[in-house]
mmCIF file with all atom_site columns, C-alpha atoms and ligand atoms in Angstrom:
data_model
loop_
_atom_site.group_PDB
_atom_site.id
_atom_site.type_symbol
_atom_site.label_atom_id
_atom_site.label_alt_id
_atom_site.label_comp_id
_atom_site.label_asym_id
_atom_site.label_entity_id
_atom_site.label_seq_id
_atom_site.pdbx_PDB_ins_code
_atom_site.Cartn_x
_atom_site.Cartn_y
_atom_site.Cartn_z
_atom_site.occupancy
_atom_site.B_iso_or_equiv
_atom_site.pdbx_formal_charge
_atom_site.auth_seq_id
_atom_site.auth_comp_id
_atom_site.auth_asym_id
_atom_site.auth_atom_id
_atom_site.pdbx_PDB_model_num
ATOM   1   C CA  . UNK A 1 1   ? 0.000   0.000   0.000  1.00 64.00 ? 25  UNK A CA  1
ATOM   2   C CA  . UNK A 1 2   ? 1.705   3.167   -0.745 1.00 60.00 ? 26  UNK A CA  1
ATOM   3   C CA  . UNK A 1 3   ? 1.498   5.747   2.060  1.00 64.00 ? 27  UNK A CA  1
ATOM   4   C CA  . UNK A 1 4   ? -0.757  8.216   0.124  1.00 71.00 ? 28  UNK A CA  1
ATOM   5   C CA  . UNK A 1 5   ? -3.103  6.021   0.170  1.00 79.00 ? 29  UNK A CA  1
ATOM   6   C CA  . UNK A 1 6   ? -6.569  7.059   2.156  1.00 90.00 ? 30  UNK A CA  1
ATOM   7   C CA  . UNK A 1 7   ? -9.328  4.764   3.631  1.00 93.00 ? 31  UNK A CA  1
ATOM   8   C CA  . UNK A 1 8   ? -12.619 5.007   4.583  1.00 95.00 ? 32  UNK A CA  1
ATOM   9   C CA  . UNK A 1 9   ? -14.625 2.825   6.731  1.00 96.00 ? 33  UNK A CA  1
ATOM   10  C CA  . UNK A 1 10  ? -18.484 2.531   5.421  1.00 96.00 ? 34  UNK A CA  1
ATOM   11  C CA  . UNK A 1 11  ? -21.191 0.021   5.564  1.00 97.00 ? 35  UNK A CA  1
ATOM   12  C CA  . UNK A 1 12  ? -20.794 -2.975  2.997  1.00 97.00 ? 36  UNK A CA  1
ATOM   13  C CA  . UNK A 1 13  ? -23.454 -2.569  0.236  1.00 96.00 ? 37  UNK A CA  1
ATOM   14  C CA  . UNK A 1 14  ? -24.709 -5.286  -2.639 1.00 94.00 ? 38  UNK A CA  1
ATOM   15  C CA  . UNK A 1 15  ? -22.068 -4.134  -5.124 1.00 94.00 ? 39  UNK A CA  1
ATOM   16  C CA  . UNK A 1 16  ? -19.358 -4.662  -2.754 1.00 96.00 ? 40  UNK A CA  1
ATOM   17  C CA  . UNK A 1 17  ? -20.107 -8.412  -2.524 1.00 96.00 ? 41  UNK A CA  1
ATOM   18  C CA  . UNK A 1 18  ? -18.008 -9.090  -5.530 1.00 95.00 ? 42  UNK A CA  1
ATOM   19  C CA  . UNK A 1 19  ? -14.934 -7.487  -4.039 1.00 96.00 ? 43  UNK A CA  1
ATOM   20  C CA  . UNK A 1 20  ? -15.189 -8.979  -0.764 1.00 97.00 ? 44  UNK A CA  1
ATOM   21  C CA  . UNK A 1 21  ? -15.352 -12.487 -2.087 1.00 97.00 ? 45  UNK A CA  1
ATOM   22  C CA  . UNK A 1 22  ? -12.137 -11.840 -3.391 1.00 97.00 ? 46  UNK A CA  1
ATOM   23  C CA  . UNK A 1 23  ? -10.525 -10.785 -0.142 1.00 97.00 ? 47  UNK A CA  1
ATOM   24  C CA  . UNK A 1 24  ? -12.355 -13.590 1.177  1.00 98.00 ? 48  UNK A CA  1
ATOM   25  C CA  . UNK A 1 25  ? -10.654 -15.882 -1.149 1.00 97.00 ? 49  UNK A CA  1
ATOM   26  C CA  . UNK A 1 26  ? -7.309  -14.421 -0.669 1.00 97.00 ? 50  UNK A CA  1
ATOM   27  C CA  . UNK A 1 27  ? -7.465  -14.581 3.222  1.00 98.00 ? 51  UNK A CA  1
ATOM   28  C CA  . UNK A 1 28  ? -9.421  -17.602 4.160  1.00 97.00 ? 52  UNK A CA  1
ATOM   29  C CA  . UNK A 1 29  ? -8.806  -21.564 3.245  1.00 96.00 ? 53  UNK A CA  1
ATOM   30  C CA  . UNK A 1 30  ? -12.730 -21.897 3.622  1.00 96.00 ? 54  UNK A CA  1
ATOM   31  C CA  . UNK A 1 31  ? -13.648 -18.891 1.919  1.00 95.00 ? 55  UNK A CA  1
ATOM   32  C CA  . UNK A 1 32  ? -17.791 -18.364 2.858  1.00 96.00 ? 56  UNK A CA  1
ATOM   33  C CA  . UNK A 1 33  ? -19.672 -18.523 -0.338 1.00 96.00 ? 57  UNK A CA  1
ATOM   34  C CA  . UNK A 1 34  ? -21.362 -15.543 -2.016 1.00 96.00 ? 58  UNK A CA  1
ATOM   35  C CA  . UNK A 1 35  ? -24.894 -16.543 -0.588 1.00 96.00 ? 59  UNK A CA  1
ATOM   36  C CA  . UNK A 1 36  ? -23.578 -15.823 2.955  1.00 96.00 ? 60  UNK A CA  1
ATOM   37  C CA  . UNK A 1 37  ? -22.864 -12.531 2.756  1.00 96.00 ? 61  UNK A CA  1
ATOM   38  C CA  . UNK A 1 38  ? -25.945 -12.079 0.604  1.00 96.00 ? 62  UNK A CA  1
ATOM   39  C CA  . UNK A 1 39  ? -27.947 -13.334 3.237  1.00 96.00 ? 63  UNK A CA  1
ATOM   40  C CA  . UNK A 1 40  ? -26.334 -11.342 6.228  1.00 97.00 ? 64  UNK A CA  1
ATOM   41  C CA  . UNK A 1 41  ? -26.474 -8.214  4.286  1.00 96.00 ? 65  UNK A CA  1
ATOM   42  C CA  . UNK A 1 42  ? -30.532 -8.341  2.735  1.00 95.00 ? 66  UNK A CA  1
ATOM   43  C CA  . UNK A 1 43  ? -32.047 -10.807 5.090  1.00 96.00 ? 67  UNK A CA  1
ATOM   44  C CA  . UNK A 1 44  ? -30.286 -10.375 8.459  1.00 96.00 ? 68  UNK A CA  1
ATOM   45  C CA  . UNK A 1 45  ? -30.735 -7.644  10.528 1.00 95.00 ? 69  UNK A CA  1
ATOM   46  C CA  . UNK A 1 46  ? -28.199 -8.463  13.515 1.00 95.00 ? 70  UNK A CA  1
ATOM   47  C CA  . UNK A 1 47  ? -25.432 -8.527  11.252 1.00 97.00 ? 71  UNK A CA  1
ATOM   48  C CA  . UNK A 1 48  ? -23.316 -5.468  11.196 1.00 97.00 ? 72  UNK A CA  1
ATOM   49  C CA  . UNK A 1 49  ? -21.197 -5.382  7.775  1.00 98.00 ? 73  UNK A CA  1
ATOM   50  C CA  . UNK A 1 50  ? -18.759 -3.151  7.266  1.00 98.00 ? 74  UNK A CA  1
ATOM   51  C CA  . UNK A 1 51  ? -15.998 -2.157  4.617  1.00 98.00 ? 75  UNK A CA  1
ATOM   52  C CA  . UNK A 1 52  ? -12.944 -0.469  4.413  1.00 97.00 ? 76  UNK A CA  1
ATOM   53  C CA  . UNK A 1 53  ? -12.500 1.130   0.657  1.00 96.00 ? 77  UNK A CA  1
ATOM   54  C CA  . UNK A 1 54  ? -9.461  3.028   -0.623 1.00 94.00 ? 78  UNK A CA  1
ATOM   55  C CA  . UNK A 1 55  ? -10.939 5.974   -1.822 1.00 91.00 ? 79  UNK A CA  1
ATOM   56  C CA  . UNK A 1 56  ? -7.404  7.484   -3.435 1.00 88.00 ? 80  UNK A CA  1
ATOM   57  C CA  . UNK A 1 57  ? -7.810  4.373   -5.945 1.00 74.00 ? 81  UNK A CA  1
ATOM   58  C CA  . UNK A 1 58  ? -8.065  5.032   -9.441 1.00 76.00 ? 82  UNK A CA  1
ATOM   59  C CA  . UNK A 1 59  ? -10.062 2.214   -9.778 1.00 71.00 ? 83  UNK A CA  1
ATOM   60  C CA  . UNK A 1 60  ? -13.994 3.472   -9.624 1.00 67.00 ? 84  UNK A CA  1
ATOM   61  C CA  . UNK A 1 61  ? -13.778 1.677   -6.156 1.00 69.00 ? 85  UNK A CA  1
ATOM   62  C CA  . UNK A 1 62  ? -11.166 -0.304  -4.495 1.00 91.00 ? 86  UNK A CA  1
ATOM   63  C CA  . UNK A 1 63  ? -13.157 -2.138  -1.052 1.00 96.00 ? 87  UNK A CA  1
ATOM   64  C CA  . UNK A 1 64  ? -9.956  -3.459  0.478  1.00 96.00 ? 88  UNK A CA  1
ATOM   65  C CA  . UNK A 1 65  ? -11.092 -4.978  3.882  1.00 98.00 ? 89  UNK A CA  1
ATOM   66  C CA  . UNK A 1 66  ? -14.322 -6.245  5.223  1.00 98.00 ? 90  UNK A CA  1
ATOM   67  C CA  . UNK A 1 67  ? -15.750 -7.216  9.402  1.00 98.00 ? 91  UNK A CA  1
ATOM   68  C CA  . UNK A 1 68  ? -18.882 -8.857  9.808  1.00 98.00 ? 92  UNK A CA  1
ATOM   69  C CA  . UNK A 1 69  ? -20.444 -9.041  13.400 1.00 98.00 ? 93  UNK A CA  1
ATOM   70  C CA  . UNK A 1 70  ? -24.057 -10.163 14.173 1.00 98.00 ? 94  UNK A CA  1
ATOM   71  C CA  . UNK A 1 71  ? -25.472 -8.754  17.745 1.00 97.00 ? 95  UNK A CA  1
ATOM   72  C CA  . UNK A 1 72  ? -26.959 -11.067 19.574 1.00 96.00 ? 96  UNK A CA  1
ATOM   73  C CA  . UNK A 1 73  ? -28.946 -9.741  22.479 1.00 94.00 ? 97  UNK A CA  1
ATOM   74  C CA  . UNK A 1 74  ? -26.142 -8.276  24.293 1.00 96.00 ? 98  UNK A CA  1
ATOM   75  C CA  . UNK A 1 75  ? -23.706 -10.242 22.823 1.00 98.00 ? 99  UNK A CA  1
ATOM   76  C CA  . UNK A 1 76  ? -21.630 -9.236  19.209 1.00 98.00 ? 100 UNK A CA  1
ATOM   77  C CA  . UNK A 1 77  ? -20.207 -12.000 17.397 1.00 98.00 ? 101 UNK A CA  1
ATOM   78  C CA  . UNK A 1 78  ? -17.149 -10.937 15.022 1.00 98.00 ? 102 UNK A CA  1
ATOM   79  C CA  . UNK A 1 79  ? -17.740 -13.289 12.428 1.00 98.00 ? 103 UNK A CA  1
ATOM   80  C CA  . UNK A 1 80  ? -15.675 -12.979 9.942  1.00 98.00 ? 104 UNK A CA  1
ATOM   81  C CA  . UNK A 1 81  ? -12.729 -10.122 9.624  1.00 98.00 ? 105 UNK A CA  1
ATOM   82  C CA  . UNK A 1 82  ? -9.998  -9.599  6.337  1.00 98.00 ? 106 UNK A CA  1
ATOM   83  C CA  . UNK A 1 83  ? -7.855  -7.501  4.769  1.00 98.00 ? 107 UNK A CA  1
ATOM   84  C CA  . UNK A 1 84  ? -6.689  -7.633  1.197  1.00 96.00 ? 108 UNK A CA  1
ATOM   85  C CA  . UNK A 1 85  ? -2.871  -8.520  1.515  1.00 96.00 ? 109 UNK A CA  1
ATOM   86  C CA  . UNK A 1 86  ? -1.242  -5.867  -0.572 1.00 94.00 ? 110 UNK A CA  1
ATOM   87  C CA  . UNK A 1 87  ? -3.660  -3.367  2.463  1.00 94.00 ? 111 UNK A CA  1
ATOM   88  C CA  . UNK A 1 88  ? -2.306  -5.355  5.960  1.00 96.00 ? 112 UNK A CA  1
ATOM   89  C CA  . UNK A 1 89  ? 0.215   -4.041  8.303  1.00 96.00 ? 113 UNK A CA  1
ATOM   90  C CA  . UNK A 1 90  ? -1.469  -0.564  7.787  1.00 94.00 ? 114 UNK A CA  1
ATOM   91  C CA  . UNK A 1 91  ? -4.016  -0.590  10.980 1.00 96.00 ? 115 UNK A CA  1
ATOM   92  C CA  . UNK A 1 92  ? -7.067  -1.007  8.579  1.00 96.00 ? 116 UNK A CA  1
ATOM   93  C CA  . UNK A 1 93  ? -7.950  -4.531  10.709 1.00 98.00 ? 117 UNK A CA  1
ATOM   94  C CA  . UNK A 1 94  ? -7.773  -2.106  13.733 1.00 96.00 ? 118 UNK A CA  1
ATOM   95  C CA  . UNK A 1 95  ? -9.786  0.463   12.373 1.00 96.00 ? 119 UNK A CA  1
ATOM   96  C CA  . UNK A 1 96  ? -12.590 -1.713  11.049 1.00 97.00 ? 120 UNK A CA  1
ATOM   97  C CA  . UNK A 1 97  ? -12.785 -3.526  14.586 1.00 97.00 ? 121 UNK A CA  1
ATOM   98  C CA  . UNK A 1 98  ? -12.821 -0.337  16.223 1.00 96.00 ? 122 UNK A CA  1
ATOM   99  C CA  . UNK A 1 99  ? -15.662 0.952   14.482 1.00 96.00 ? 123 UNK A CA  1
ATOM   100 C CA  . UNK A 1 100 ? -18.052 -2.394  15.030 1.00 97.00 ? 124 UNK A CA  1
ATOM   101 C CA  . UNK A 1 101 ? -17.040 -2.464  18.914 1.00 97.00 ? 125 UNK A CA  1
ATOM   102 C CA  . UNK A 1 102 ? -18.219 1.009   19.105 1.00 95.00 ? 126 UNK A CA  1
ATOM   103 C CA  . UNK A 1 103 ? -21.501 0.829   17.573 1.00 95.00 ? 127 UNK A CA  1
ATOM   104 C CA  . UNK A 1 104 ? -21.916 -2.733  18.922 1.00 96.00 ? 128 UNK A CA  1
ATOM   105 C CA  . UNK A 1 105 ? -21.457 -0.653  22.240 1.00 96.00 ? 129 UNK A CA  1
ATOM   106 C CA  . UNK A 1 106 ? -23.904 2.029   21.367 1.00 94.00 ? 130 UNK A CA  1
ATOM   107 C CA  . UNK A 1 107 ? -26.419 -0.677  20.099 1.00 94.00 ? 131 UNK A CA  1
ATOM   108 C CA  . UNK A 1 108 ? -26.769 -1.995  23.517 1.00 96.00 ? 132 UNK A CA  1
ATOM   109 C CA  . UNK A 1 109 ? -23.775 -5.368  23.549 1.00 97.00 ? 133 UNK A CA  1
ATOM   110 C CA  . UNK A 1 110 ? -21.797 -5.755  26.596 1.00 97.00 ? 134 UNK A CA  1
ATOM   111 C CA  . UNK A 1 111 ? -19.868 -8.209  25.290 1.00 98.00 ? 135 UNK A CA  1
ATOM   112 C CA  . UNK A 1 112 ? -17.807 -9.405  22.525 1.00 98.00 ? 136 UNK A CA  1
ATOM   113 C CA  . UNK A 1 113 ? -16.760 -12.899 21.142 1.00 98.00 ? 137 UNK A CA  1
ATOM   114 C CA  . UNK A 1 114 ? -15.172 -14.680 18.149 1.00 98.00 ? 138 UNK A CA  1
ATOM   115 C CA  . UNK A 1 115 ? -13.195 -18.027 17.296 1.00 98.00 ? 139 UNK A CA  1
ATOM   116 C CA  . UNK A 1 116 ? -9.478  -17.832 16.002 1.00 98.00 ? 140 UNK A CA  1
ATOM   117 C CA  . UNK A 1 117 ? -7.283  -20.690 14.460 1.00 98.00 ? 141 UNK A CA  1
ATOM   118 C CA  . UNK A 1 118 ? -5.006  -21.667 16.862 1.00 98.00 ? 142 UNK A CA  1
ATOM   119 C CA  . UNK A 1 119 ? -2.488  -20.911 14.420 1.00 98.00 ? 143 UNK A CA  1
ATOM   120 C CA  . UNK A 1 120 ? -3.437  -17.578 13.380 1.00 98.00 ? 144 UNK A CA  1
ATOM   121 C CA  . UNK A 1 121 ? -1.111  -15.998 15.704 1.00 98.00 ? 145 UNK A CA  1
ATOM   122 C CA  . UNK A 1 122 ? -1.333  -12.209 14.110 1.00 98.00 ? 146 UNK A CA  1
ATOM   123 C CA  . UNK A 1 123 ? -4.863  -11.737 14.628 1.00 98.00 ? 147 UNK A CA  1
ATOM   124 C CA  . UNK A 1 124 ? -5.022  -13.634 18.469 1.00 98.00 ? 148 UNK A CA  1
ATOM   125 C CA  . UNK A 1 125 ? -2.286  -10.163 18.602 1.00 98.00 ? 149 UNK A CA  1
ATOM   126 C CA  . UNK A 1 126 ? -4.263  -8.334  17.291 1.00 98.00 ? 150 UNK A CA  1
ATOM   127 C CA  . UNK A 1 127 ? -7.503  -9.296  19.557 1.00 98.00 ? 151 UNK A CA  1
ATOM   128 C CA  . UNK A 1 128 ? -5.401  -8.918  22.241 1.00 97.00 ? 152 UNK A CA  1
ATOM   129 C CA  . UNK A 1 129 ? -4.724  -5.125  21.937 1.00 96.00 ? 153 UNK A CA  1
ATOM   130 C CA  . UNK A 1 130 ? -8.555  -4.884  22.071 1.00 96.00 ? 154 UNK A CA  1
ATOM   131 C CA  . UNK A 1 131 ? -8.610  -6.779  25.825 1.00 96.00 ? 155 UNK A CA  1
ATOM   132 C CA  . UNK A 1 132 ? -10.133 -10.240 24.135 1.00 98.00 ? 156 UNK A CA  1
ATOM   133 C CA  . UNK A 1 133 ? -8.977  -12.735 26.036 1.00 98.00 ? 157 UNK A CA  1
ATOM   134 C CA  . UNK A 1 134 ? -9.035  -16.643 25.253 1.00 98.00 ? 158 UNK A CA  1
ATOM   135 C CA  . UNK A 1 135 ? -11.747 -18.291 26.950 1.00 98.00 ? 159 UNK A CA  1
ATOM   136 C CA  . UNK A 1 136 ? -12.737 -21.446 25.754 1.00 98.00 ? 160 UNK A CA  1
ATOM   137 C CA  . UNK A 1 137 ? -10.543 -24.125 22.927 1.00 98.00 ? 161 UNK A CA  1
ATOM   138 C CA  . UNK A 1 138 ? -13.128 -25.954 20.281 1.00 97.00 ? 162 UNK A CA  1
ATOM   139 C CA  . UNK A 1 139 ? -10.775 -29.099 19.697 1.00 97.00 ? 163 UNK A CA  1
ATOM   140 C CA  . UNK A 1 140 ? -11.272 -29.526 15.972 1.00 97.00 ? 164 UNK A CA  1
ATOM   141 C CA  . UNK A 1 141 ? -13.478 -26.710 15.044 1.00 96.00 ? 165 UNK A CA  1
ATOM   142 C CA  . UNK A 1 142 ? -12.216 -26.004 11.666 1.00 96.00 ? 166 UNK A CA  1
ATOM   143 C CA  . UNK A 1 143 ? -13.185 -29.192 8.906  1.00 94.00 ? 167 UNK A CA  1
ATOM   144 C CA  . UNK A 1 144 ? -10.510 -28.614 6.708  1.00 94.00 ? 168 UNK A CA  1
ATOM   145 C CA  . UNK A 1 145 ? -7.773  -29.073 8.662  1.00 95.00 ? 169 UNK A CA  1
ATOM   146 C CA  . UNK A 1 146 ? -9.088  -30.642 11.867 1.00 96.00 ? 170 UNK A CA  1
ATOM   147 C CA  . UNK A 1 147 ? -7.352  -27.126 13.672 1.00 97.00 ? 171 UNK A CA  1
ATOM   148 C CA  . UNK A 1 148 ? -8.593  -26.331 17.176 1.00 98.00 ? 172 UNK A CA  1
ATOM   149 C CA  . UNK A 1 149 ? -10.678 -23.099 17.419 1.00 98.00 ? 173 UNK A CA  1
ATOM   150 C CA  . UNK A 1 150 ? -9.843  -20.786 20.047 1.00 98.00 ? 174 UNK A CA  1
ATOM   151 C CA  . UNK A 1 151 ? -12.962 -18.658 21.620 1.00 98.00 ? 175 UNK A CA  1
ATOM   152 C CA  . UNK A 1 152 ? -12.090 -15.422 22.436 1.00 98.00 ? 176 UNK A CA  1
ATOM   153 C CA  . UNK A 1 153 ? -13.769 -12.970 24.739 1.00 98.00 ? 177 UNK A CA  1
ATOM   154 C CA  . UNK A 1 154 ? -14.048 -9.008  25.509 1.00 98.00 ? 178 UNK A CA  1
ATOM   155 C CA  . UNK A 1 155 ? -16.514 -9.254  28.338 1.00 96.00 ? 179 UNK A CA  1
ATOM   156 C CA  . UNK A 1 156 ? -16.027 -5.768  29.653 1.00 95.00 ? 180 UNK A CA  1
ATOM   157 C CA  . UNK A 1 157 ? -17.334 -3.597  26.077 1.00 96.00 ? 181 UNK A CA  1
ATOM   158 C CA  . UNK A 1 158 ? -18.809 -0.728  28.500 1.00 94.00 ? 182 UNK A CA  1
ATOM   159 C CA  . UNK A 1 159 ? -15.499 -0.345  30.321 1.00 93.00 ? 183 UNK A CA  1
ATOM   160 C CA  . UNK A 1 160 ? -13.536 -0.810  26.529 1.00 93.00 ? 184 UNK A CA  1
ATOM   161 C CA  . UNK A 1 161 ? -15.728 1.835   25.668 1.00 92.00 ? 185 UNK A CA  1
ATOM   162 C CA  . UNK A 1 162 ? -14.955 4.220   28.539 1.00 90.00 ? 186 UNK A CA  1
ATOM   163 C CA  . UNK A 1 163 ? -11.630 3.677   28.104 1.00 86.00 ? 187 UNK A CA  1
ATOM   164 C CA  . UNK A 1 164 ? -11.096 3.875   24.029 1.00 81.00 ? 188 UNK A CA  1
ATOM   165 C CA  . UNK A 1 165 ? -9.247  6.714   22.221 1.00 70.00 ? 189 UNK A CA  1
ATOM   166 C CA  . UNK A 1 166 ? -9.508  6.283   18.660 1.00 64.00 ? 190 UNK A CA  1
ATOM   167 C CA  . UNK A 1 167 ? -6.033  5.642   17.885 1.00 55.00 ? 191 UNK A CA  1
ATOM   168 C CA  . UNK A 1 168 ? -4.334  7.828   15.249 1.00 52.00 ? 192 UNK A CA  1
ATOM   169 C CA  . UNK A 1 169 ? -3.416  6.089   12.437 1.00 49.00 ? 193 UNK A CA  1
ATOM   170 C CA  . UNK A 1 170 ? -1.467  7.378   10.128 1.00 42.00 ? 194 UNK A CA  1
ATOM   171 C CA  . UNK A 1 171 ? -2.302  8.357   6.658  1.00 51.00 ? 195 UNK A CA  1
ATOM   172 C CA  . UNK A 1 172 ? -6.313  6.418   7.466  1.00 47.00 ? 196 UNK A CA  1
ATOM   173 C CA  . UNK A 1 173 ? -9.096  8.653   7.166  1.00 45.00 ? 197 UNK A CA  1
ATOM   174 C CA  . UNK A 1 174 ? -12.070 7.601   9.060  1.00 43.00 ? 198 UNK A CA  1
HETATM 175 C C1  . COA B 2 .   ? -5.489  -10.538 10.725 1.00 52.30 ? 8   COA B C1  1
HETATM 176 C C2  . COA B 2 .   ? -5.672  -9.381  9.741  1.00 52.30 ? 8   COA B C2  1
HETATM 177 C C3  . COA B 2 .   ? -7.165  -9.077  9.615  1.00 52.30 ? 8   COA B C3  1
HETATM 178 C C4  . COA B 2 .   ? -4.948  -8.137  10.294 1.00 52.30 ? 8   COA B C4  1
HETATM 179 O O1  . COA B 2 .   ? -5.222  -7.047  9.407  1.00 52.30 ? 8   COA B O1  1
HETATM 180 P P1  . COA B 2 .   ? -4.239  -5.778  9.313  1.00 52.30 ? 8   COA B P1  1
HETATM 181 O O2  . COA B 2 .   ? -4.991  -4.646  8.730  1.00 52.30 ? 8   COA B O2  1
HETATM 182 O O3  . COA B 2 .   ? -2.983  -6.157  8.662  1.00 52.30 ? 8   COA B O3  1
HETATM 183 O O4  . COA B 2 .   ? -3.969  -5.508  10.854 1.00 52.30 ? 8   COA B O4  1
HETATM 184 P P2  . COA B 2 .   ? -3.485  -4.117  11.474 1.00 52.30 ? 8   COA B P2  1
HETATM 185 O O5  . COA B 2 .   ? -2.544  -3.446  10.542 1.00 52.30 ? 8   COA B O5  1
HETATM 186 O O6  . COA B 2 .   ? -4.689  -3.363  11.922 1.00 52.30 ? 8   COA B O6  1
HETATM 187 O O7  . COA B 2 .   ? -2.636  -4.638  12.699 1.00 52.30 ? 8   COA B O7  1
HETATM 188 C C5  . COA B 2 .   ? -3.169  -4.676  13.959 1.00 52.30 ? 8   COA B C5  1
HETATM 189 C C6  . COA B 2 .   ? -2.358  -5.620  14.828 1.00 52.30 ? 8   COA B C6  1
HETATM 190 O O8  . COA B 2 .   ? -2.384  -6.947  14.287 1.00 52.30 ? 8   COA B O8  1
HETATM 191 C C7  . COA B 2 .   ? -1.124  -7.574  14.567 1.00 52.30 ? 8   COA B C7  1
HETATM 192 N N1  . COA B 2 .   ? -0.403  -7.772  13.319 1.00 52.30 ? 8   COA B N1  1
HETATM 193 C C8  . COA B 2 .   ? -0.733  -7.288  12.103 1.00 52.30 ? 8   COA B C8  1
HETATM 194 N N2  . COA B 2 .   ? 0.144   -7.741  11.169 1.00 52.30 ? 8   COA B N2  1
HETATM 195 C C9  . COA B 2 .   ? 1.037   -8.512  11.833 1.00 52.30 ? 8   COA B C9  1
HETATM 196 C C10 . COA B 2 .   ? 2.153   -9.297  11.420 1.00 52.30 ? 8   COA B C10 1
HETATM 197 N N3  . COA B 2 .   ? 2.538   -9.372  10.136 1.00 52.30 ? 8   COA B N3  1
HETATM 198 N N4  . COA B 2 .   ? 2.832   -9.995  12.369 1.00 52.30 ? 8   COA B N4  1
HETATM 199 C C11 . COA B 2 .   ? 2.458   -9.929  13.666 1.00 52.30 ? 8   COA B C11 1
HETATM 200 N N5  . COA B 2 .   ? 1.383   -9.210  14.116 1.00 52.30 ? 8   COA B N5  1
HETATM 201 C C12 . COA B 2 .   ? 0.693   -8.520  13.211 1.00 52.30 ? 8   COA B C12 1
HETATM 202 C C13 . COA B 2 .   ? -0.376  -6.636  15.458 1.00 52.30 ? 8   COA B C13 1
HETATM 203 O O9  . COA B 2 .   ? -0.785  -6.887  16.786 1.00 52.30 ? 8   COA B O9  1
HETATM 204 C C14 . COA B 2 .   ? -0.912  -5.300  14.981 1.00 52.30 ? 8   COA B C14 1
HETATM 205 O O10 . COA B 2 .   ? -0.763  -4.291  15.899 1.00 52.30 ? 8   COA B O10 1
HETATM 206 P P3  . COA B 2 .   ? 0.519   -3.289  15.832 1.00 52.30 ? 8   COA B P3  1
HETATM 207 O O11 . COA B 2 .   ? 0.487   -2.643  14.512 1.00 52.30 ? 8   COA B O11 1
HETATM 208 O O12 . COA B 2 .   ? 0.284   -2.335  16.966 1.00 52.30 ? 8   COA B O12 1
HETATM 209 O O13 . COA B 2 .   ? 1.713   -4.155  16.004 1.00 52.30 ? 8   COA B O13 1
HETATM 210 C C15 . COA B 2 .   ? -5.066  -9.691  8.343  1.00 52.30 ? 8   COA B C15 1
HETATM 211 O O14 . COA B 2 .   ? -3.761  -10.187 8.527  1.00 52.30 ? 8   COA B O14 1
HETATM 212 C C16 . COA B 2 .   ? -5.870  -10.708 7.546  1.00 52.30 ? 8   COA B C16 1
HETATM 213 O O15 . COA B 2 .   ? -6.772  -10.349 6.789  1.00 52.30 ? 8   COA B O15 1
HETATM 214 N N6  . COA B 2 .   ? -5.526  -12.017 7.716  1.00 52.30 ? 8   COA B N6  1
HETATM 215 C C17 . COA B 2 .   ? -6.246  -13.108 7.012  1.00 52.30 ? 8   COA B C17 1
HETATM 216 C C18 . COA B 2 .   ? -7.650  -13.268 7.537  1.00 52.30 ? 8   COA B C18 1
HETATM 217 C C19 . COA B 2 .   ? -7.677  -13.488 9.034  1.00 52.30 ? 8   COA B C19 1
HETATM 218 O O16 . COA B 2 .   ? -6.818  -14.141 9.610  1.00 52.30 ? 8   COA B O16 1
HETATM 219 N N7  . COA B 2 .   ? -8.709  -12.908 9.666  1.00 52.30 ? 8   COA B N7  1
HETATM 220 C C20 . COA B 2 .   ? -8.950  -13.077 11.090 1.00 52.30 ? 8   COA B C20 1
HETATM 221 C C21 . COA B 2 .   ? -9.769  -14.311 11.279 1.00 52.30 ? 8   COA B C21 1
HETATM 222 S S1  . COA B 2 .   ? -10.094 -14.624 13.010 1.00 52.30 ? 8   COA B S1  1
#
């Protein structure tokens, strides 16, 4: 990503789908299928999408991240959470899950979970920076592989919230 680059975080919309399959695709070895996100973005009203789009692209638009989190009650559920590789290292991961946590917050959750590969040792760091702590190991979540699942949990979101100072990044626009 070169540093002139500038991002914006915005709901996902229908025409965005396309896109985010591929950074789906690049990011996941079970990739969800296009019917999925479909589904979560016309016919599910818990789920919170949102994208993170390069808007100094000269493509028409370049959507170079994607978070989905369902609320449950007073429980969010980070579902799903990528960045396109040429866009990581940049704090666009950190951006996107700051914005869900905050209007999960406003929206009335108290807490926050997810599952993690075991392996997937960048974004347990990166949960980790938001307070999520590991709570629970699903031996053999994952079908592919047979890798364990790790549950992670922020169970204090009011107190994140009190707490939280957006964090400047550098060269993001929000
Ligand atoms: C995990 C992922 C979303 C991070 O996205 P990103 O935009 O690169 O992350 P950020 O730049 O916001 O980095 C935030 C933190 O993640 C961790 N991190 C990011 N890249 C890292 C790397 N290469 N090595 C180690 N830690 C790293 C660090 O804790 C970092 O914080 P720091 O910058 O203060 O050190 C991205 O690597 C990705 O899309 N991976 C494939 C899909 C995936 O694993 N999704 C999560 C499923 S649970």
């Amino acid at each position: 990503m070169k540093e002139d680059k500038k991002i914006i975080f915005r709901p996902m919309r229908n025409d965005d789908i396309d896109s985010v399959m591929v950074i789906d695709r690049l990011s996941f070895s079970m990739p969800w299928p296009k019917s999925a996100y479909l589904h979560d973005l016309i016919d599910n009203p818990k789920a919170m999408l949102r994208v993170a789009e390069d808007i100094s692209s000269d493509h028409e638009k370049d959507v170079v991240g994607m978070i989905d989190a369902w609320l449950i009650l007073d429980e969010a559920h980070i579902a799903t959470l990528a960045i396109h590789p040429d866009y990581r290292g940049h704090g666009i991961a950190k951006g996107l899950i700051e914005l869900v946590l905050v209007e999960a917050h406003q929206m009335g959750a108290t807490r926050v979970i997810l599952e993690v590969r075991t392996s997937n040792l960048v974004a347990q760091g990166l949960y980790k920076q938001f307070g999520f702590e590991v709570v629970h190991r699903r031996r053999r979540y994952y079908v592919d592989n047979k890798e364990d699942a790790l549950l992670m949990n922020l169970e204090h979101l009011d107190e994140w919230a009190r707490t939280f100072q957006q964090v400047e990044l550098p060269k993001i626009a929000s």
